């Protein structure tokens, strides 16, 4: 699963085959540091992005998930006090 690190955040973007089709779904999960250095805190649980879209290839789904991960992180940061 591809991962991007931005400051204290770890963004996982994945593509998974959609059951009963030849299409792919795009998914994002975002973690940050926790009080326990052996674990990460999940600030955005695994979520399908573009839920109304399916993609013809794994690469296309991962690219969409990567874009969505960046936007989601920006939204999380804007709501953080």
GROMACS .gro file of N, CA and C in nm:
model
  243
    1UNK      N    1   0.084  -0.117   0.000
    1UNK     CA    2   0.000   0.000   0.000
    1UNK      C    3   0.089   0.123   0.000
    2UNK      N    4   0.071   0.212  -0.096
    2UNK     CA    5   0.152   0.333  -0.102
    2UNK      C    6   0.124   0.424   0.019
    3UNK      N    7   0.229   0.488   0.067
    3UNK     CA    8   0.219   0.576   0.182
    3UNK      C    9   0.295   0.704   0.154
    4UNK      N   10   0.238   0.814   0.199
    4UNK     CA   11   0.306   0.943   0.189
    4UNK      C   12   0.313   1.001   0.330
    5UNK      N   13   0.427   1.060   0.364
    5UNK     CA   14   0.445   1.123   0.494
    5UNK      C   15   0.446   1.274   0.476
    6UNK      N   16   0.361   1.342   0.552
    6UNK     CA   17   0.353   1.487   0.549
    6UNK      C   18   0.357   1.534   0.693
    7UNK      N   19   0.467   1.598   0.732
    7UNK     CA   20   0.488   1.642   0.870
    7UNK      C   21   0.468   1.523   0.964
    8UNK      N   22   0.373   1.533   1.056
    8UNK     CA   23   0.348   1.424   1.151
    8UNK      C   24   0.239   1.328   1.105
    9UNK      N   25   0.201   1.336   0.980
    9UNK     CA   26   0.092   1.252   0.930
    9UNK      C   27   0.143   1.146   0.833
   10UNK      N   28   0.078   1.032   0.837
   10UNK     CA   29   0.105   0.923   0.743
   10UNK      C   30  -0.024   0.900   0.665
   11UNK      N   31  -0.019   0.920   0.535
   11UNK     CA   32  -0.137   0.904   0.450
   11UNK      C   33  -0.120   0.775   0.371
   12UNK      N   34  -0.213   0.682   0.389
   12UNK     CA   35  -0.213   0.558   0.312
   12UNK      C   36  -0.319   0.571   0.203
   13UNK      N   37  -0.280   0.548   0.081
   13UNK     CA   38  -0.378   0.552  -0.028
   13UNK      C   39  -0.370   0.419  -0.101
   14UNK      N   40  -0.487   0.358  -0.114
   14UNK     CA   41  -0.490   0.224  -0.171
   14UNK      C   42  -0.600   0.212  -0.276
   15UNK      N   43  -0.585   0.109  -0.356
   15UNK     CA   44  -0.688   0.071  -0.453
   15UNK      C   45  -0.725  -0.073  -0.420
   16UNK      N   46  -0.854  -0.100  -0.424
   16UNK     CA   47  -0.901  -0.236  -0.399
   16UNK      C   48  -1.003  -0.275  -0.505
   17UNK      N   49  -1.000  -0.400  -0.549
   17UNK     CA   50  -1.099  -0.444  -0.647
   17UNK      C   51  -1.239  -0.439  -0.587
   18UNK      N   52  -1.333  -0.394  -0.666
   18UNK     CA   53  -1.472  -0.388  -0.621
   18UNK      C   54  -1.539  -0.522  -0.649
   19UNK      N   55  -1.602  -0.580  -0.549
   19UNK     CA   56  -1.663  -0.713  -0.567
   19UNK      C   57  -1.764  -0.716  -0.681
   20UNK      N   58  -1.758  -0.821  -0.759
   20UNK     CA   59  -1.854  -0.842  -0.867
   20UNK      C   60  -1.830  -0.758  -0.991
   21UNK      N   61  -1.716  -0.687  -0.995
   21UNK     CA   62  -1.685  -0.605  -1.112
   21UNK      C   63  -1.538  -0.623  -1.149
   22UNK      N   64  -1.500  -0.563  -1.259
   22UNK     CA   65  -1.359  -0.557  -1.297
   22UNK      C   66  -1.303  -0.419  -1.269
   23UNK      N   67  -1.368  -0.347  -1.180
   23UNK     CA   68  -1.331  -0.208  -1.148
   23UNK      C   69  -1.261  -0.201  -1.013
   24UNK      N   70  -1.204  -0.084  -0.986
   24UNK     CA   71  -1.129  -0.060  -0.863
   24UNK      C   72  -1.190   0.057  -0.786
   25UNK      N   73  -1.180   0.050  -0.653
   25UNK     CA   74  -1.221   0.159  -0.566
   25UNK      C   75  -1.097   0.224  -0.506
   26UNK      N   76  -1.110   0.353  -0.471
   26UNK     CA   77  -0.999   0.430  -0.413
   26UNK      C   78  -1.026   0.452  -0.265
   27UNK      N   79  -0.924   0.430  -0.180
   27UNK     CA   80  -0.940   0.439  -0.035
   27UNK      C   81  -0.827   0.519   0.028
   28UNK      N   82  -0.859   0.592   0.137
   28UNK     CA   83  -0.761   0.672   0.209
   28UNK      C   84  -0.773   0.645   0.359
   29UNK      N   85  -0.658   0.640   0.426
   29UNK     CA   86  -0.651   0.634   0.572
   29UNK      C   87  -0.542   0.732   0.614
   30UNK      N   88  -0.566   0.807   0.724
   30UNK     CA   89  -0.465   0.901   0.772
   30UNK      C   90  -0.438   0.874   0.920
   31UNK      N   91  -0.308   0.862   0.951
   31UNK     CA   92  -0.263   0.839   1.088
   31UNK      C   93  -0.172   0.954   1.131
   32UNK      N   94  -0.157   0.968   1.262
   32UNK     CA   95  -0.059   1.062   1.319
   32UNK      C   96   0.003   0.998   1.441
   33UNK      N   97   0.098   1.066   1.499
   33UNK     CA   98   0.165   1.013   1.616
   33UNK      C   99   0.068   1.003   1.733
   34UNK      N  100   0.093   0.905   1.820
   34UNK     CA  101   0.012   0.892   1.941
   34UNK      C  102   0.103   0.907   2.062
   35UNK      N  103   0.044   0.902   2.180
   35UNK     CA  104   0.122   0.910   2.304
   35UNK      C  105   0.215   0.791   2.318
   36UNK      N  106   0.178   0.679   2.260
   36UNK     CA  107   0.261   0.558   2.264
   36UNK      C  108   0.345   0.554   2.136
   37UNK      N  109   0.475   0.561   2.148
   37UNK     CA  110   0.559   0.565   2.027
   37UNK      C  111   0.553   0.437   1.942
   38UNK      N  112   0.496   0.332   1.996
   38UNK     CA  113   0.486   0.207   1.920
   38UNK      C  114   0.359   0.200   1.836
   39UNK      N  115   0.273   0.299   1.847
   39UNK     CA  116   0.144   0.296   1.777
   39UNK      C  117   0.116   0.430   1.710
   40UNK      N  118   0.032   0.426   1.610
   40UNK     CA  119  -0.016   0.547   1.545
   40UNK      C  120  -0.161   0.570   1.584
   41UNK      N  121  -0.201   0.694   1.585
   41UNK     CA  122  -0.341   0.728   1.609
   41UNK      C  123  -0.406   0.751   1.473
   42UNK      N  124  -0.519   0.688   1.451
   42UNK     CA  125  -0.591   0.705   1.326
   42UNK      C  126  -0.681   0.827   1.338
   43UNK      N  127  -0.654   0.928   1.257
   43UNK     CA  128  -0.736   1.050   1.260
   43UNK      C  129  -0.839   1.051   1.147
   44UNK      N  130  -0.823   0.962   1.052
   44UNK     CA  131  -0.919   0.948   0.942
   44UNK      C  132  -0.920   0.800   0.905
   45UNK      N  133  -1.018   0.726   0.957
   45UNK     CA  134  -1.022   0.582   0.929
   45UNK      C  135  -1.037   0.553   0.779
   46UNK      N  136  -1.000   0.434   0.740
   46UNK     CA  137  -1.010   0.394   0.598
   46UNK      C  138  -1.148   0.428   0.544
   47UNK      N  139  -1.147   0.501   0.435
   47UNK     CA  140  -1.271   0.552   0.377
   47UNK      C  141  -1.259   0.547   0.225
   48UNK      N  142  -1.364   0.504   0.163
   48UNK     CA  143  -1.364   0.503   0.016
   48UNK      C  144  -1.390   0.644  -0.032
   49UNK      N  145  -1.305   0.692  -0.117
   49UNK     CA  146  -1.321   0.826  -0.174
   49UNK      C  147  -1.387   0.811  -0.310
   50UNK      N  148  -1.452   0.913  -0.354
   50UNK     CA  149  -1.521   0.907  -0.483
   50UNK      C  150  -1.610   0.784  -0.487
   51UNK      N  151  -1.693   0.769  -0.384
   51UNK     CA  152  -1.774   0.648  -0.367
   51UNK      C  153  -1.865   0.620  -0.486
   52UNK      N  154  -1.898   0.723  -0.562
   52UNK     CA  155  -1.983   0.704  -0.678
   52UNK      C  156  -1.903   0.672  -0.805
   53UNK      N  157  -1.770   0.661  -0.788
   53UNK     CA  158  -1.684   0.633  -0.903
   53UNK      C  159  -1.613   0.500  -0.885
   54UNK      N  160  -1.592   0.434  -0.996
   54UNK     CA  161  -1.504   0.318  -0.998
   54UNK      C  162  -1.402   0.344  -1.108
   55UNK      N  163  -1.290   0.277  -1.097
   55UNK     CA  164  -1.179   0.305  -1.187
   55UNK      C  165  -1.141   0.179  -1.263
   56UNK      N  166  -1.097   0.199  -1.387
   56UNK     CA  167  -1.065   0.087  -1.474
   56UNK      C  168  -0.935   0.017  -1.435
   57UNK      N  169  -0.847   0.089  -1.364
   57UNK     CA  170  -0.719   0.028  -1.328
   57UNK      C  171  -0.683   0.059  -1.184
   58UNK      N  172  -0.597  -0.023  -1.131
   58UNK     CA  173  -0.547  -0.002  -0.995
   58UNK      C  174  -0.472   0.131  -0.986
   59UNK      N  175  -0.393   0.161  -1.086
   59UNK     CA  176  -0.314   0.285  -1.087
   59UNK      C  177  -0.404   0.408  -1.085
   60UNK      N  178  -0.512   0.405  -1.161
   60UNK     CA  179  -0.604   0.519  -1.165
   60UNK      C  180  -0.671   0.539  -1.029
   61UNK      N  181  -0.709   0.429  -0.964
   61UNK     CA  182  -0.772   0.437  -0.832
   61UNK      C  183  -0.673   0.490  -0.729
   62UNK      N  184  -0.548   0.444  -0.733
   62UNK     CA  185  -0.447   0.494  -0.640
   62UNK      C  186  -0.420   0.642  -0.661
   63UNK      N  187  -0.417   0.687  -0.786
   63UNK     CA  188  -0.394   0.828  -0.815
   63UNK      C  189  -0.507   0.913  -0.757
   64UNK      N  190  -0.630   0.867  -0.771
   64UNK     CA  191  -0.744   0.940  -0.715
   64UNK      C  192  -0.738   0.942  -0.563
   65UNK      N  193  -0.701   0.829  -0.503
   65UNK     CA  194  -0.688   0.822  -0.357
   65UNK      C  195  -0.579   0.915  -0.308
   66UNK      N  196  -0.470   0.926  -0.382
   66UNK     CA  197  -0.361   1.015  -0.342
   66UNK      C  198  -0.407   1.160  -0.343
   67UNK      N  199  -0.480   1.199  -0.446
   67UNK     CA  200  -0.534   1.336  -0.452
   67UNK      C  201  -0.630   1.361  -0.337
   68UNK      N  202  -0.719   1.266  -0.312
   68UNK     CA  203  -0.817   1.280  -0.204
   68UNK      C  204  -0.749   1.285  -0.068
   69UNK      N  205  -0.642   1.210  -0.050
   69UNK     CA  206  -0.569   1.212   0.077
   69UNK      C  207  -0.512   1.349   0.106
   70UNK      N  208  -0.457   1.414   0.005
   70UNK     CA  209  -0.402   1.549   0.023
   70UNK      C  210  -0.513   1.648   0.060
   71UNK      N  211  -0.627   1.638  -0.007
   71UNK     CA  212  -0.739   1.728   0.025
   71UNK      C  213  -0.794   1.701   0.165
   72UNK      N  214  -0.805   1.576   0.203
   72UNK     CA  215  -0.855   1.540   0.334
   72UNK      C  216  -0.763   1.590   0.443
   73UNK      N  217  -0.632   1.577   0.423
   73UNK     CA  218  -0.537   1.627   0.522
   73UNK      C  219  -0.549   1.778   0.535
   74UNK      N  220  -0.566   1.848   0.426
   74UNK     CA  221  -0.582   1.994   0.432
   74UNK      C  222  -0.708   2.029   0.512
   75UNK      N  223  -0.816   1.955   0.494
   75UNK     CA  224  -0.938   1.979   0.571
   75UNK      C  225  -0.917   1.950   0.719
   76UNK      N  226  -0.849   1.841   0.750
   76UNK     CA  227  -0.821   1.808   0.890
   76UNK      C  228  -0.738   1.917   0.956
   77UNK      N  229  -0.643   1.968   0.886
   77UNK     CA  230  -0.558   2.074   0.941
   77UNK      C  231  -0.636   2.204   0.961
   78UNK      N  232  -0.729   2.233   0.874
   78UNK     CA  233  -0.805   2.358   0.886
   78UNK      C  234  -0.903   2.355   1.003
   79UNK      N  235  -0.942   2.234   1.047
   79UNK     CA  236  -1.034   2.225   1.160
   79UNK      C  237  -0.962   2.203   1.292
   80UNK      N  238  -0.831   2.183   1.286
   80UNK     CA  239  -0.752   2.160   1.406
   80UNK      C  240  -0.730   2.293   1.478
   81UNK      N  241  -0.758   2.300   1.609
   81UNK     CA  242  -0.741   2.427   1.681
   81UNK      C  243  -0.598   2.472   1.691
   0.00000   0.00000   0.00000
